[in-house]
Amino acid sequence: MRTTITLTPDADAIIRRAMAERGLTFKEAVNDAILRSSATPSTVDLTWPTYDLEFRFDPTKSSEALAALDDEDAVAKLERGA
């Protein structure tokens, strides 16, 4: 198929660089660029920051965890004057 395209200066530079580096014709470089761009799957960065929660007790010992929570609750009640 024959068509006329108008390239931006940046796009033209990319095509010309591909022609020089890989010994392609203009037609081959444009076709290759189109095919490569449609074959490349888009990726989304799905990473989130992580934070160290610094356990203040051994999570395998539930009685210690409950005692720590009871202590915090008792301190909060004393601070409120309840």
PDB file of C-alpha atoms in Angstrom:
ATOM      1  CA  MET A   1       0.000   0.000   0.000  1.00  0.00           C
ATOM      2  CA  ARG A   2       1.326   3.435  -0.870  1.00  0.00           C
ATOM      3  CA  THR A   3       0.590   6.408   1.304  1.00  0.00           C
ATOM      4  CA  THR A   4       2.056   9.736   2.303  1.00  0.00           C
ATOM      5  CA  ILE A   5       3.033  10.360   5.902  1.00  0.00           C
ATOM      6  CA  THR A   6       4.276  13.460   7.661  1.00  0.00           C
ATOM      7  CA  LEU A   7       6.765  12.701  10.414  1.00  0.00           C
ATOM      8  CA  THR A   8       7.712  14.961  13.269  1.00  0.00           C
ATOM      9  CA  PRO A   9      11.413  15.784  13.455  1.00  0.00           C
ATOM     10  CA  ASP A  10      11.807  13.346  16.368  1.00  0.00           C
ATOM     11  CA  ALA A  11      10.099  10.508  14.492  1.00  0.00           C
ATOM     12  CA  ASP A  12      12.157  11.235  11.382  1.00  0.00           C
ATOM     13  CA  ALA A  13      15.355  11.077  13.445  1.00  0.00           C
ATOM     14  CA  ILE A  14      14.354   7.684  14.851  1.00  0.00           C
ATOM     15  CA  ILE A  15      13.624   6.316  11.370  1.00  0.00           C
ATOM     16  CA  ARG A  16      16.856   7.739   9.935  1.00  0.00           C
ATOM     17  CA  ARG A  17      18.863   6.273  12.824  1.00  0.00           C
ATOM     18  CA  ALA A  18      17.314   2.828  12.251  1.00  0.00           C
ATOM     19  CA  MET A  19      18.116   3.109   8.541  1.00  0.00           C
ATOM     20  CA  ALA A  20      21.767   3.939   9.258  1.00  0.00           C
ATOM     21  CA  GLU A  21      22.290   1.416  12.050  1.00  0.00           C
ATOM     22  CA  ARG A  22      20.568  -1.531  10.401  1.00  0.00           C
ATOM     23  CA  GLY A  23      20.986  -0.769   6.724  1.00  0.00           C
ATOM     24  CA  LEU A  24      17.256  -0.453   6.095  1.00  0.00           C
ATOM     25  CA  THR A  25      15.370   1.461   3.462  1.00  0.00           C
ATOM     26  CA  PHE A  26      12.950   4.168   4.591  1.00  0.00           C
ATOM     27  CA  LYS A  27      10.018   1.865   3.844  1.00  0.00           C
ATOM     28  CA  GLU A  28      11.563  -1.006   5.837  1.00  0.00           C
ATOM     29  CA  ALA A  29      12.380   1.231   8.800  1.00  0.00           C
ATOM     30  CA  VAL A  30       8.848   2.676   8.963  1.00  0.00           C
ATOM     31  CA  ASN A  31       7.231  -0.755   8.627  1.00  0.00           C
ATOM     32  CA  ASP A  32       9.565  -2.197  11.270  1.00  0.00           C
ATOM     33  CA  ALA A  33       8.816   0.660  13.679  1.00  0.00           C
ATOM     34  CA  ILE A  34       5.062   0.178  13.266  1.00  0.00           C
ATOM     35  CA  LEU A  35       5.261  -3.589  13.717  1.00  0.00           C
ATOM     36  CA  ARG A  36       7.549  -3.328  16.747  1.00  0.00           C
ATOM     37  CA  SER A  37       5.321  -0.791  18.470  1.00  0.00           C
ATOM     38  CA  SER A  38       2.210  -2.919  18.017  1.00  0.00           C
ATOM     39  CA  ALA A  39       3.979  -6.116  19.143  1.00  0.00           C
ATOM     40  CA  THR A  40       5.326  -4.643  22.377  1.00  0.00           C
ATOM     41  CA  PRO A  41       2.896  -5.251  25.222  1.00  0.00           C
ATOM     42  CA  SER A  42       2.304  -2.263  27.408  1.00  0.00           C
ATOM     43  CA  THR A  43       3.418  -2.724  30.983  1.00  0.00           C
ATOM     44  CA  VAL A  44       2.164  -1.089  34.106  1.00  0.00           C
ATOM     45  CA  ASP A  45       4.344  -0.674  37.172  1.00  0.00           C
ATOM     46  CA  LEU A  46       2.419  -2.431  39.933  1.00  0.00           C
ATOM     47  CA  THR A  47       4.870  -1.909  42.764  1.00  0.00           C
ATOM     48  CA  TRP A  48       4.006  -0.183  45.989  1.00  0.00           C
ATOM     49  CA  PRO A  49       6.248   0.945  48.812  1.00  0.00           C
ATOM     50  CA  THR A  50       6.611  -1.429  51.734  1.00  0.00           C
ATOM     51  CA  TYR A  51       7.088  -0.536  55.357  1.00  0.00           C
ATOM     52  CA  ASP A  52       8.579  -2.421  58.284  1.00  0.00           C
ATOM     53  CA  LEU A  53       5.862  -2.660  60.944  1.00  0.00           C
ATOM     54  CA  GLU A  54       8.346  -3.746  63.628  1.00  0.00           C
ATOM     55  CA  PHE A  55       6.410  -6.314  65.659  1.00  0.00           C
ATOM     56  CA  ARG A  56       6.702  -5.495  69.350  1.00  0.00           C
ATOM     57  CA  PHE A  57       5.862  -9.070  70.306  1.00  0.00           C
ATOM     58  CA  ASP A  58       6.320 -12.574  68.944  1.00  0.00           C
ATOM     59  CA  PRO A  59       3.339 -13.069  66.604  1.00  0.00           C
ATOM     60  CA  THR A  60       3.380 -16.810  67.315  1.00  0.00           C
ATOM     61  CA  LYS A  61       2.506 -16.188  70.965  1.00  0.00           C
ATOM     62  CA  SER A  62      -1.045 -14.883  71.053  1.00  0.00           C
ATOM     63  CA  SER A  63      -1.155 -14.479  74.832  1.00  0.00           C
ATOM     64  CA  GLU A  64       1.676 -11.932  74.655  1.00  0.00           C
ATOM     65  CA  ALA A  65      -0.177 -10.058  71.912  1.00  0.00           C
ATOM     66  CA  LEU A  66      -3.381  -9.959  73.946  1.00  0.00           C
ATOM     67  CA  ALA A  67      -1.503  -8.810  77.038  1.00  0.00           C
ATOM     68  CA  ALA A  68       0.138  -6.011  75.055  1.00  0.00           C
ATOM     69  CA  LEU A  69      -3.249  -4.903  73.731  1.00  0.00           C
ATOM     70  CA  ASP A  70      -4.760  -5.021  77.238  1.00  0.00           C
ATOM     71  CA  ASP A  71      -1.872  -2.921  78.564  1.00  0.00           C
ATOM     72  CA  GLU A  72      -2.355  -0.328  75.823  1.00  0.00           C
ATOM     73  CA  ASP A  73      -6.097  -0.251  76.517  1.00  0.00           C
ATOM     74  CA  ALA A  74      -5.517   0.188  80.252  1.00  0.00           C
ATOM     75  CA  VAL A  75      -3.045   3.028  79.668  1.00  0.00           C
ATOM     76  CA  ALA A  76      -5.490   4.753  77.317  1.00  0.00           C
ATOM     77  CA  LYS A  77      -8.277   4.503  79.923  1.00  0.00           C
ATOM     78  CA  LEU A  78      -6.027   5.943  82.623  1.00  0.00           C
ATOM     79  CA  GLU A  79      -5.044   8.821  80.364  1.00  0.00           C
ATOM     80  CA  ARG A  80      -8.716   9.572  79.672  1.00  0.00           C
ATOM     81  CA  GLY A  81      -9.513   9.374  83.400  1.00  0.00           C
ATOM     82  CA  ALA A  82     -11.997   6.559  82.956  1.00  0.00           C
TER      83      ALA A  82
END
